[in-house]
XYZ file of C-alpha atoms in Angstrom:
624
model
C -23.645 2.611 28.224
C -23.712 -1.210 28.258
C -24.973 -3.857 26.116
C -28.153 -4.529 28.079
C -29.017 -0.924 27.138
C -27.574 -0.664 23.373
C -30.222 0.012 21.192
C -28.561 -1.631 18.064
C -27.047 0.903 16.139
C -24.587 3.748 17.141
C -26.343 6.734 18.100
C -25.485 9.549 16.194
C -24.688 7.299 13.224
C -26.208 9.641 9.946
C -24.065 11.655 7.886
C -23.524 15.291 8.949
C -22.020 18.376 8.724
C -19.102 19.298 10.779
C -19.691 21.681 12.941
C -15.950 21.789 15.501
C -14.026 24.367 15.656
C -10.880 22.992 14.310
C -12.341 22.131 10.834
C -11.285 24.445 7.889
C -13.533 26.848 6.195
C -14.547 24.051 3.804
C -17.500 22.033 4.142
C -16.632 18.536 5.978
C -18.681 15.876 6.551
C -18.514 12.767 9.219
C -20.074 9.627 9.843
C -19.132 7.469 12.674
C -17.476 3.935 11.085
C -19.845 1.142 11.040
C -19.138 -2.212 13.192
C -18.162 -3.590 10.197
C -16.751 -0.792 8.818
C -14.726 -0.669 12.300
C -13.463 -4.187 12.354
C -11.845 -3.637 8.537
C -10.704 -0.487 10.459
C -8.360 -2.116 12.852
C -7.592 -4.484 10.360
C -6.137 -1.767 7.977
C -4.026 -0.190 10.677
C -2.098 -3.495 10.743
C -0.152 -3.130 7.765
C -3.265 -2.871 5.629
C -4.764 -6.936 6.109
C -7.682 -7.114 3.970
C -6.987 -4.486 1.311
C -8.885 -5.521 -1.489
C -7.380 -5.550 -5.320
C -8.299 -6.398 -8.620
C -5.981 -6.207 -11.600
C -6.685 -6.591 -15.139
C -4.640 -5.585 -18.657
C -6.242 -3.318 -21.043
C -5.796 -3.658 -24.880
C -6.090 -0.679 -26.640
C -6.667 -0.059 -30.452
C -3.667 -0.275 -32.723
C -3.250 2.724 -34.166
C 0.210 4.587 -36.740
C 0.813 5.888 -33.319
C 0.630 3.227 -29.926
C 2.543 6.307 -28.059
C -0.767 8.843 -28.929
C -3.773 6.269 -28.086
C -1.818 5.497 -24.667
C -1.208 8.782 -23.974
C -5.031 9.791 -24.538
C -6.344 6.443 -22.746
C -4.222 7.967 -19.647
C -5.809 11.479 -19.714
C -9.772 9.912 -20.193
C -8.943 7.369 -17.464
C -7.683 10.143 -15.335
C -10.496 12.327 -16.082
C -12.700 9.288 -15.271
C -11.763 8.686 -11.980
C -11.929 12.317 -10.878
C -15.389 11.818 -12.015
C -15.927 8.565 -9.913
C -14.253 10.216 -6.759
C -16.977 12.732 -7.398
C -20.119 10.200 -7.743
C -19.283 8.041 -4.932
C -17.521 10.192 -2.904
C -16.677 7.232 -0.169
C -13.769 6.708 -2.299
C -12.471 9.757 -1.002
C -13.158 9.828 2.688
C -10.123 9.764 5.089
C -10.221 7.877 8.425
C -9.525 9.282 11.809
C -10.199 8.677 15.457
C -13.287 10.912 16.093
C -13.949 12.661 19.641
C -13.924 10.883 22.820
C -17.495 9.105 22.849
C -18.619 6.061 23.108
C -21.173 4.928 21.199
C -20.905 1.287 21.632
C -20.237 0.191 24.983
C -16.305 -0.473 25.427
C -15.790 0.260 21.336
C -13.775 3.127 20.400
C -15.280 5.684 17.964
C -13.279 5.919 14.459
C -14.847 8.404 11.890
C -15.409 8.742 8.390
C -14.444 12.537 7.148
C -15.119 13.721 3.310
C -14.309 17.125 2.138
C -15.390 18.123 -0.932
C -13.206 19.455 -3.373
C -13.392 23.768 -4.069
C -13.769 23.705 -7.546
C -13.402 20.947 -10.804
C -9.485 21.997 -10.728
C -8.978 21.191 -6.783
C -11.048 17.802 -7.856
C -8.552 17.045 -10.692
C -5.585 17.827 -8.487
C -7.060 15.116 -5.756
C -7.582 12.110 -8.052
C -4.103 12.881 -9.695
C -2.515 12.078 -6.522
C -4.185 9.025 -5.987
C -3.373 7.412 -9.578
C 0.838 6.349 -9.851
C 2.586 4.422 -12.868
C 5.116 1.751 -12.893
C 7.599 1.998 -16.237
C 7.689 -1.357 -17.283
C 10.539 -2.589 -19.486
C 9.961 -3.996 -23.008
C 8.107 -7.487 -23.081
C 8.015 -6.762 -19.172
C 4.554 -6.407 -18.216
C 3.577 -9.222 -16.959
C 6.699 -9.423 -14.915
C 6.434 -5.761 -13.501
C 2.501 -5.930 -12.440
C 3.643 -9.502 -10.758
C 6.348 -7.495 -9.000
C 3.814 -4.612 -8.038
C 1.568 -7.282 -6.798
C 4.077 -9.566 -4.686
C 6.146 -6.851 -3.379
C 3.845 -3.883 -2.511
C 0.371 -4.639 -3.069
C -0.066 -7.889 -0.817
C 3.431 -7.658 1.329
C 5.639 -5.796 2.862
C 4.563 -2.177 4.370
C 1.247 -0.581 3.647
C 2.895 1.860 1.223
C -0.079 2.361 -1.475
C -3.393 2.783 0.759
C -3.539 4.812 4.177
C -6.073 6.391 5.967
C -6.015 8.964 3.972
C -6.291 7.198 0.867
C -8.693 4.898 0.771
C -8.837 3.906 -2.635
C -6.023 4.605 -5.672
C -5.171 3.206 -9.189
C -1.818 2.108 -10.497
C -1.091 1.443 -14.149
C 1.524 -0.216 -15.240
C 2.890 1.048 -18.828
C 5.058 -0.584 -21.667
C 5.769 2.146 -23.445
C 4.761 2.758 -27.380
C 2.875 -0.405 -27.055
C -1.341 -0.654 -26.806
C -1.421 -2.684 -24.163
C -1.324 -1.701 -20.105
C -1.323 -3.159 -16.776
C -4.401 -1.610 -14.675
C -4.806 -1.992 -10.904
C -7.625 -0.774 -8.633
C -6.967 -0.983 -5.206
C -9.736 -0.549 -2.156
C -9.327 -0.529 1.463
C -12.022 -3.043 3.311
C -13.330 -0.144 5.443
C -15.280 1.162 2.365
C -15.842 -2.434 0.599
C -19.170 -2.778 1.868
C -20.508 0.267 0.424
C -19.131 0.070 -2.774
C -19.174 -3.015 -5.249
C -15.601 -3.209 -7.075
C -16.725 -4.683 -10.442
C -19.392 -2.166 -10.461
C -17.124 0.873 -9.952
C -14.736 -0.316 -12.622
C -17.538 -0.641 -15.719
C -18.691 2.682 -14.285
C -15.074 3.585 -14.699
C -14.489 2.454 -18.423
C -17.951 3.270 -18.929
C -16.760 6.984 -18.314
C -13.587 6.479 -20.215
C -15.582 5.225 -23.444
C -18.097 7.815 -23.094
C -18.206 9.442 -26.965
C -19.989 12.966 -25.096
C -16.918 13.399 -23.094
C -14.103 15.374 -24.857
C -10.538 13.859 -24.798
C -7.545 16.356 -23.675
C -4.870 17.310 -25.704
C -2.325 16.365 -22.887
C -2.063 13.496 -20.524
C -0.962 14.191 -16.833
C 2.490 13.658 -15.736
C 1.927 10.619 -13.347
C 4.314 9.567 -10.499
C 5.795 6.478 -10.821
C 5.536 4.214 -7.811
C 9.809 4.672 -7.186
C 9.519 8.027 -6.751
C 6.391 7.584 -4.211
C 8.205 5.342 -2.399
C 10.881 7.709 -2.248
C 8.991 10.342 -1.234
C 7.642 12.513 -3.634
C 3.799 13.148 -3.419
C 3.167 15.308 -6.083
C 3.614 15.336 -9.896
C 4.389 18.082 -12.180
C 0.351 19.902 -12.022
C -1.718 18.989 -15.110
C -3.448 21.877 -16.608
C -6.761 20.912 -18.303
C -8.973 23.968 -19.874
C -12.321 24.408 -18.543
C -14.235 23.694 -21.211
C -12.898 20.233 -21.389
C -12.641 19.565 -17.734
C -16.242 20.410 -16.331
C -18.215 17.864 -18.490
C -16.034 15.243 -17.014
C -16.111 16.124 -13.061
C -18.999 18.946 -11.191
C -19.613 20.457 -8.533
C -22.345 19.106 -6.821
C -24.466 21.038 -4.246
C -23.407 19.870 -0.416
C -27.294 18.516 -0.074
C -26.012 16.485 -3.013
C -22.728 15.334 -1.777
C -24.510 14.422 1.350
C -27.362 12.250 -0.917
C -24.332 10.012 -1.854
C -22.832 9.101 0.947
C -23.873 5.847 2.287
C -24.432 4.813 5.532
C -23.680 1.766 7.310
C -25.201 -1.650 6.971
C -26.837 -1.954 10.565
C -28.354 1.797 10.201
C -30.806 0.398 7.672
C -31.627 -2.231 10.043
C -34.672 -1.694 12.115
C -34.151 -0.050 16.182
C -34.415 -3.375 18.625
C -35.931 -5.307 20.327
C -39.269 -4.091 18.229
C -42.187 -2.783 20.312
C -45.855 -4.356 19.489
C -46.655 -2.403 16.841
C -45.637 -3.944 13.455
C -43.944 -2.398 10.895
C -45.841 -1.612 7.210
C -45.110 -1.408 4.082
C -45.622 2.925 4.215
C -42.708 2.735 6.998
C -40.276 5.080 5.603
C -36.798 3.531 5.631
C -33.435 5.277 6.100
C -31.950 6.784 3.235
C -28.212 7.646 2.105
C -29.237 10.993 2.771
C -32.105 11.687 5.151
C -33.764 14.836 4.708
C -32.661 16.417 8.236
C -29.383 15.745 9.959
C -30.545 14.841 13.770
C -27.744 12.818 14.797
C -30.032 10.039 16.153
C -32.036 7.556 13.913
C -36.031 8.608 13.783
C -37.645 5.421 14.858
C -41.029 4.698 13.517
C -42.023 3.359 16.878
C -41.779 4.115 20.778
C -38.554 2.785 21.572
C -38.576 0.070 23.939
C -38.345 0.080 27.219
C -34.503 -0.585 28.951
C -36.209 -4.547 30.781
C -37.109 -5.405 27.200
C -33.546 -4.090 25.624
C -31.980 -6.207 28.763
C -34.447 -9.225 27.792
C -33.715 -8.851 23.953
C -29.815 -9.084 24.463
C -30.016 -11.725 26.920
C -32.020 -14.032 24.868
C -29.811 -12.975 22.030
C -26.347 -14.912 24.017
C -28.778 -17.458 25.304
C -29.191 -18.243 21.399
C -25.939 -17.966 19.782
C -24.009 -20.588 22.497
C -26.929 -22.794 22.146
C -25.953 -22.469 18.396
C -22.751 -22.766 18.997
C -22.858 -25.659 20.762
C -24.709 -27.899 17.988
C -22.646 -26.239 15.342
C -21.263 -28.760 13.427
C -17.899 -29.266 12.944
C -15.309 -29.434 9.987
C -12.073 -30.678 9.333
C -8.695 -28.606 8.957
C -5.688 -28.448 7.001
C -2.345 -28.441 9.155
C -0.286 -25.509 9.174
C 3.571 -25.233 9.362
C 5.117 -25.606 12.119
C 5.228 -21.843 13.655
C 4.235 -21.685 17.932
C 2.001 -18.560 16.897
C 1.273 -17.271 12.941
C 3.354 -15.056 11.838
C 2.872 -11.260 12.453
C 2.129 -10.864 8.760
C 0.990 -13.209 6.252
C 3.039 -13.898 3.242
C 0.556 -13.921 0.566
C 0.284 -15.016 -3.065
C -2.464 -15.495 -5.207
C -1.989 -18.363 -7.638
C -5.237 -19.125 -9.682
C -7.028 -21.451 -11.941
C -8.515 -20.273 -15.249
C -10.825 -22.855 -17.449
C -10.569 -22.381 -20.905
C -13.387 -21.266 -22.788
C -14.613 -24.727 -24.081
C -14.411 -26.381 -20.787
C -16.327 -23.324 -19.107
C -18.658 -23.518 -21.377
C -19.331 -27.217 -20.890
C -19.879 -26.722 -17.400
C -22.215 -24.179 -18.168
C -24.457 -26.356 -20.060
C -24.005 -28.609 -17.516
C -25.985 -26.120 -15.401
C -28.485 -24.894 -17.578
C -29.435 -28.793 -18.295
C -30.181 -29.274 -14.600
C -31.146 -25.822 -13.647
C -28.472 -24.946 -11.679
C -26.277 -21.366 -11.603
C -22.563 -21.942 -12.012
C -22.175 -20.897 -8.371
C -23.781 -23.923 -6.945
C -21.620 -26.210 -9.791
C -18.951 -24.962 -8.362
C -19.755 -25.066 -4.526
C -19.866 -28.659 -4.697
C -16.566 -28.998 -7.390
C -14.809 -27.229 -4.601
C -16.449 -29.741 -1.590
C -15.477 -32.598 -3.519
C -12.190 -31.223 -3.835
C -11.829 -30.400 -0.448
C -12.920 -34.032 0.742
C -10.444 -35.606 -1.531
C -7.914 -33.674 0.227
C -9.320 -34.393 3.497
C -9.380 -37.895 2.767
C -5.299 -37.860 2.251
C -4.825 -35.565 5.777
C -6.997 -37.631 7.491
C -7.358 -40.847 6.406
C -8.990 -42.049 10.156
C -11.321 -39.272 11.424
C -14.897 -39.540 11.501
C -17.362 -38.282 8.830
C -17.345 -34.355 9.243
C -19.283 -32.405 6.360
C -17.953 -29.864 4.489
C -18.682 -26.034 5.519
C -18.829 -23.073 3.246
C -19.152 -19.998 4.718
C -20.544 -16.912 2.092
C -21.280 -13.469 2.235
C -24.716 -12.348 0.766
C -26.209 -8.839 0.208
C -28.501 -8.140 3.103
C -30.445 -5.535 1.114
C -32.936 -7.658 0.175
C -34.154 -8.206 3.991
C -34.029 -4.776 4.756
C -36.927 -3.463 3.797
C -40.545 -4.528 4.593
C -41.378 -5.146 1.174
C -39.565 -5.205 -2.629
C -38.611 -1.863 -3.551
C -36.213 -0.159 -6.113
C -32.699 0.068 -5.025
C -32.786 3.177 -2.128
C -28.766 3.892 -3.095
C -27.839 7.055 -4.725
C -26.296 7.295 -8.735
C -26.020 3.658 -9.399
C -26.806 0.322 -7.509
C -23.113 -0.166 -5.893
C -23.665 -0.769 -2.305
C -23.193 -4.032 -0.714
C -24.565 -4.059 2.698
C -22.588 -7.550 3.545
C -23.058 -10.287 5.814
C -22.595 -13.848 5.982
C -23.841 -17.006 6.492
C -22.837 -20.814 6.292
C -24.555 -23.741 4.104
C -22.687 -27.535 4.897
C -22.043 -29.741 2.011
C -21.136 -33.642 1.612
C -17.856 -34.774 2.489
C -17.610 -37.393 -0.298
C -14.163 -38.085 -1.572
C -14.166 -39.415 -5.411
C -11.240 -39.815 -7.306
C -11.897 -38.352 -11.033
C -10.495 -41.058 -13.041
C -11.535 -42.791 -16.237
C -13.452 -45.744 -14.264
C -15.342 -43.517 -12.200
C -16.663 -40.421 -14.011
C -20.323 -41.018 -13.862
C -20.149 -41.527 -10.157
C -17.845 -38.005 -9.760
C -21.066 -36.615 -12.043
C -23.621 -37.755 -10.293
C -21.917 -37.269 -6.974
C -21.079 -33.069 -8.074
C -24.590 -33.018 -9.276
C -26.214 -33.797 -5.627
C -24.090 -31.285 -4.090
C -24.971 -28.887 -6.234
C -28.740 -29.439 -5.785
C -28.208 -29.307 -2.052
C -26.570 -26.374 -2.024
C -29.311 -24.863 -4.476
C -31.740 -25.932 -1.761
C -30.253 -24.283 0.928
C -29.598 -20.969 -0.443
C -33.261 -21.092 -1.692
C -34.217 -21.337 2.037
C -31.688 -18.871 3.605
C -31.540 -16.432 1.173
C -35.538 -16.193 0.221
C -36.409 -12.526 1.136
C -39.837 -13.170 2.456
C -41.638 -11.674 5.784
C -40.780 -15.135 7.870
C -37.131 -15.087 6.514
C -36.759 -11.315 6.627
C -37.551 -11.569 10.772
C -35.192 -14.409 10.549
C -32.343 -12.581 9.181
C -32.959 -9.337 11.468
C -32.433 -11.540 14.536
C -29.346 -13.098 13.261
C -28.200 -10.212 12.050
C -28.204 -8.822 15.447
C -27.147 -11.974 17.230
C -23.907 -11.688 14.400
C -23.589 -7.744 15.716
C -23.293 -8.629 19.171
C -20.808 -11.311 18.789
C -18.652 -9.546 16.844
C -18.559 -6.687 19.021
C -18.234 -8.517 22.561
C -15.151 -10.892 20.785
C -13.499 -7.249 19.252
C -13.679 -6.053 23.133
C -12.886 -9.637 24.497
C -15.327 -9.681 26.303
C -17.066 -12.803 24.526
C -17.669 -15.011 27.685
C -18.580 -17.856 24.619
C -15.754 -20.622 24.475
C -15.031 -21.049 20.390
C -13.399 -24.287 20.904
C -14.594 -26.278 17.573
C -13.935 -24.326 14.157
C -10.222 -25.522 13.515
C -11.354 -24.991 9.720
C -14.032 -23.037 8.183
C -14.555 -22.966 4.499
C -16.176 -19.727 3.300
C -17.429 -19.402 -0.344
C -20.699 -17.459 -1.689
C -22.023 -17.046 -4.463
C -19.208 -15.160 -4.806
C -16.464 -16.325 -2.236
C -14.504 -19.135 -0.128
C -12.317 -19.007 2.649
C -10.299 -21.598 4.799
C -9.213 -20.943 8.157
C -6.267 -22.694 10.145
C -6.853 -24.795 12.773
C -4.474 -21.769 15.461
C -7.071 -18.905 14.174
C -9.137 -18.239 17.671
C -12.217 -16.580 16.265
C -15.692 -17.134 15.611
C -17.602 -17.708 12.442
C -19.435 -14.004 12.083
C -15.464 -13.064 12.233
C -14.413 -15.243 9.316
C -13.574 -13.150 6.212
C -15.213 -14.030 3.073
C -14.590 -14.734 -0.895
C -16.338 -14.347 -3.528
C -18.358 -16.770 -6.337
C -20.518 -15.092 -8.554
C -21.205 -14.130 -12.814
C -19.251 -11.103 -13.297
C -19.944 -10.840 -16.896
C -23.171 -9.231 -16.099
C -21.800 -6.496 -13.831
C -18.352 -5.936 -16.125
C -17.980 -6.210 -19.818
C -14.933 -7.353 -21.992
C -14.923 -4.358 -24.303
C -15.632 -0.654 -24.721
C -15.391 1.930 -27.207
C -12.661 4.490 -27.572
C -13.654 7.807 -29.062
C -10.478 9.208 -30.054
C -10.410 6.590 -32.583
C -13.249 5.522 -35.069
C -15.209 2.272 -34.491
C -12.426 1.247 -32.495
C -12.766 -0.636 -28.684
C -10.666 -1.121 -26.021
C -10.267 -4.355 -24.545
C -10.525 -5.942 -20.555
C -8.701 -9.377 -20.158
C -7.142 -11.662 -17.418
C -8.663 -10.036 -14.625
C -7.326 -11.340 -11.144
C -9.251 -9.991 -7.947
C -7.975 -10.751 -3.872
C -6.849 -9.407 -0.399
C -3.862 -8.895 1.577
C -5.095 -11.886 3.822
C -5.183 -11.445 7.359
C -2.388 -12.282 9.932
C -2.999 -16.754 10.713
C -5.587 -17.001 7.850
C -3.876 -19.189 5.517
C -6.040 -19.400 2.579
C -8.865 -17.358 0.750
C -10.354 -18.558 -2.224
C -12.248 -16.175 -4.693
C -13.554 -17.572 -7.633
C -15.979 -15.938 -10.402
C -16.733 -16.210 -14.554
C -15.637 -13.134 -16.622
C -15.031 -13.237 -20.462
C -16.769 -16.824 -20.699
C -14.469 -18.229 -18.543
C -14.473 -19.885 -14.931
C -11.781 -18.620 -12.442
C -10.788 -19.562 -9.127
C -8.184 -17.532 -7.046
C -6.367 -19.163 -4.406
C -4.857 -16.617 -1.713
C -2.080 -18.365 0.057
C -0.398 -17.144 3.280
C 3.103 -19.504 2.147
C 4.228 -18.932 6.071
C 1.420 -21.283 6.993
C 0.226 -23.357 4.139
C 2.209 -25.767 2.262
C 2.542 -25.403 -1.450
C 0.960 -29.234 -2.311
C -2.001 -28.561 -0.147
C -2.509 -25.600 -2.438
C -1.716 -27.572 -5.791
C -4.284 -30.069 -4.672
C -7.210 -28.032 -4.080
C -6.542 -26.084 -7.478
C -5.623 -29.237 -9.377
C -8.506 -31.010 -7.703
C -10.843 -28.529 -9.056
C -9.435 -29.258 -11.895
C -9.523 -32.122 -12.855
C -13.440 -32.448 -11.471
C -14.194 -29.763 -13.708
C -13.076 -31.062 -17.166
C -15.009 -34.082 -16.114
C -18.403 -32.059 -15.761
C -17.272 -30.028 -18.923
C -16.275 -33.406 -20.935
C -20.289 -34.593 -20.299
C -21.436 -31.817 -22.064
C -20.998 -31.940 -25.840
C -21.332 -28.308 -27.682
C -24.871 -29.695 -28.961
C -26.310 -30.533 -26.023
């Protein structure tokens, strides 16, 4: 197979049954790993760059006994997450390198494999395993989840995800007090079918549930030490029936199969498109299509291989003349090191508004009819041209560019429809795209607040304007995105084969935010935009609430706080900026690679932000 003859998609590319001789008596299913999926994939194998976290403390209810609320919050949470594993099974999957055959030219074939569990018990067993504890020492909890975080979770060996586990919690306790440290972390190769914040209110959601029963015992959970060690299994927890099977079924294979989602591109339509248009009665894929045929069922005749040739060529012709015109950015110097390191030192040191200044902002928003993600696209550009304007004082005028993900489910379908994902709304389907901001330095002091205003103001209208136009999910956009979507395909996959005959010879920096995300790139990192990873921007308040009940006690809730959310950054990306509001508060996350990036470049953009924000929150009095 070659590219001139690729239809797109990988053949063979639905969920299905098992059917080789070496597989156990047990129903298994496989799905080939998407090309997005894939490039997360190789990624993870190198000590685990781009495993996702997000960390958070829990308050529970004070109670005559801390010890007895802690130990039921443990056995619900537990119970909870078997149930999860259950509902969106991806959680569970292992990776492995699937038979010899290639289904995208010069691409080896990795595999998704999910086996269901035999009964609620075996399901209970499973999650167990993939939950440890860390004993924290008396007013130690902060310390001991920063020590989790620094030492294991972001450095150092892959130790707490493999691909075998693609998803586990880790809480860290204080004991006989109500409050815990709470960890979820998430290898990349399943991020884009599964939303984090999503998957953790579905989580408490469970956990707060008053129709649920509560156990009289909480498991025995292994600490991290004695993982690390090399113990894999703690003491087995034995939970009756009655108790356990409202908390985790059994579903029906046809069901398992119904929630496993498929990869982004396989909801895309087969290419180059013949004459015949499609219309709005068109089925489109689902998670789980009623048959199994290992190719996609293409509403059309597929085309012929001169027009596949034709589509693919005109595809390159595009993205160098793209390329080309691109425009450029500026870059923030790296230390000195002839090649980044083999493995990025990262830290994640962040910036929380208060309430009263968030809030400020916020009005500033609503008064001009903006969302706090474009506020804060162009706090971040003025930021980043103030520091600019310090590293170099004598280049030319060079704009700002923020890269951003976005959810491409919106142009996949001919017209608006309800969500087609199984049990909740928690795919992603990523991809990316760029919007370029004003490169205006202004210095937020006393003499020249209305001009850092009015300045934030326009590039926060701009960048309104041009997510209006990119991201508008009508016919004209929608054939829009399809082609770019393939043109971003195909350059990702000829630059993972190197075999990308395009020169990327400009992009010493890119900036990636969305409305969830930012990233900056050193100026040594050879590789092209669509390659970039991604942050996040975005209101998380409406996807994860601050509080939930807790049944074993009486009108009493359990509290979320301080969440933090990042990545294991990549080998030679220096920085990745997430930044999002949760519990009325604005937060920006700074990922750091300190191998690469020097600490006062990284107090400036954070302090920047800053300072440009309490001047857009100090406009805003609590009456207007």
């Amino acid at each position: 197979m070659s590219f001139s003859t690729w239809p797109g998609y990988r053949p063979g590319h639905r969920w299905v049954i098992d059917e080789r001789a070496d597989r156990p008596p047990r129903v298994r299913f496989v799905r080939p790993l998407g090309v997005l999926e894939a490039k997360f994939d190789d990624a993870s194998q190198r000590q685990g760059q781009s495993d996702t976290f997000l960390r958070l403390k829990v308050s529970l209810p004070a109670s005559v006994d801390d010890g007895d609320v802690q130990c039921a919050f443990v056995a619900r949470l537990s119970l909870a997450w078997a149930n999860l594993r259950a509902s969106h099974p991806l959680l569970a999957t292992t990776v492995r390198d699937a038979p010899h055959v290639e289904t995208i030219p010069m691409c080896r074939t990795r595999e998704f494999q999910y086996e269901p569990p035999g009964s609620t018990e075996d399901a209970l067993r499973r999650a167990q395993k993939t939950i440890l504890k860390v004993d924290a020492a008396a007013s130690q909890l902060d310390a001991a989840m920063d020590d989790l975080q620094g030492q294991h979770i972001l450095n150092g060996e892959r130790v707490l995800l493999d691909q075998s586990t693609m998803a586990r919690l880790v809480l860290v306790v204080e004991q006989d007090t109500t409050e815990l440290g709470f960890f979820l972390l998430i290898s990349h190769v399943i991020s884009d079918g599964l939303s984090v914040f999503r998957l953790v209110n579905e989580l408490f959601s469970l956990v707060s549930s008053p129709d649920l029963p509560t156990p009289a015992t909480s498991p025995h959970l292994l600490t991290v030490d004695a993982f690390l060690a090399g113990s894999l299994d703690s003491p087995a927890w034995e939970v009756p029936g009655v108790v356990a099977r409202p908390w985790v079924s059994m579903p029906p294979p046809d069901e398992v199969l119904r929630r496993l989602p498929l990869a982004t591109e396989d909801h895309f339509p087969n290419i180059p498109l013949s004459s015949s248009v499609l219309s709005s009665s068109t089925p489109q894929p689902t998670e789980a299509p009623a048959d199994t045929e290992p190719h996609l069922s293409a509403p059309h005749a597929p085309p012929s291989a001169a027009r596949q040739r034709w589509f693919w060529a005109i595809t390159r012709i595009l993205i160098l003349l793209r390329q080309r015109h691109f425009p450029r950015s500026l870059h923030f110097p790296r230390l000195a090191y002839p090649s980044p390191p083999v493995q990025a030192n990262t830290r994640w040191p962040f910036l929380r508004f208060n309430k009263a200044s968030s809030a400020g902002m916020i009005r500033f928003c609503k008064r001009n009819s903006l969302s706090p993600s474009m506020l804060l696209y162009a706090i971040l550009s003025m930021s980043l041209a103030n520091a600019f304007a310090k590293i170099h004082p004598h280049e030319p005028y060079r704009p700002v560019l923020i890269g951003f993900p976005f959810s491409a489910r919106p142009f996949l379908e001919p017209v608006a429809t309800s969500s087609s994902d199984p049990s909740s709304d928690c795919a992603i389907r990523i991809t990316f795209g760029t919007i370029h901001l004003p490169n205006i330095p202004q210095d937020p002091t006393v003499e020249n607040l209305e001009a850092v205003r009015a300045t934030v103001l326009r590039g926060a209208r701009l960048a309104k304007q041009q997510f209006t136009k990119r991201l508008a999910p009508e016919r004209q956009s929608r054939s829009l995105f399809l082609a770019s979507a393939y043109a971003l395909i195909l350059d990702r996959l000829l630059s993972s084969t190197g075999r990308n005959p395009i020169p990327y010879e400009d992009p010493k920096t890119a900036i990636n935010a969305s409305s969830v995300f930012l990233c900056v790139l050193l100026e040594h990192r050879p590789l092209p935009r669509s390659h970039r990873p991604p942050a996040v921007i975005g209101d998380v308040d409406r996807l994860l609430p601050t509080t939930f009940s807790f049944p074993p006690l009486t009108a009493s809730h359990l509290r979320l706080h301080e969440m933090l959310v990042g990545t294991r950054l990549h080998r030679g990306e220096g920085m990745l900026m997430e930044t999002f509001t949760w519990d009325g508060m604005i937060q920006v996350c700074l990922g750091v690679d300190d191998k690469l990036i020097r600490d006062e470049h990284v107090e400036g953009i954070l302090e920047g932000m800053r300072r440009i924000g309490e001047v857009i929150a100090g406009s805003e009095s609590p009456q207007q």
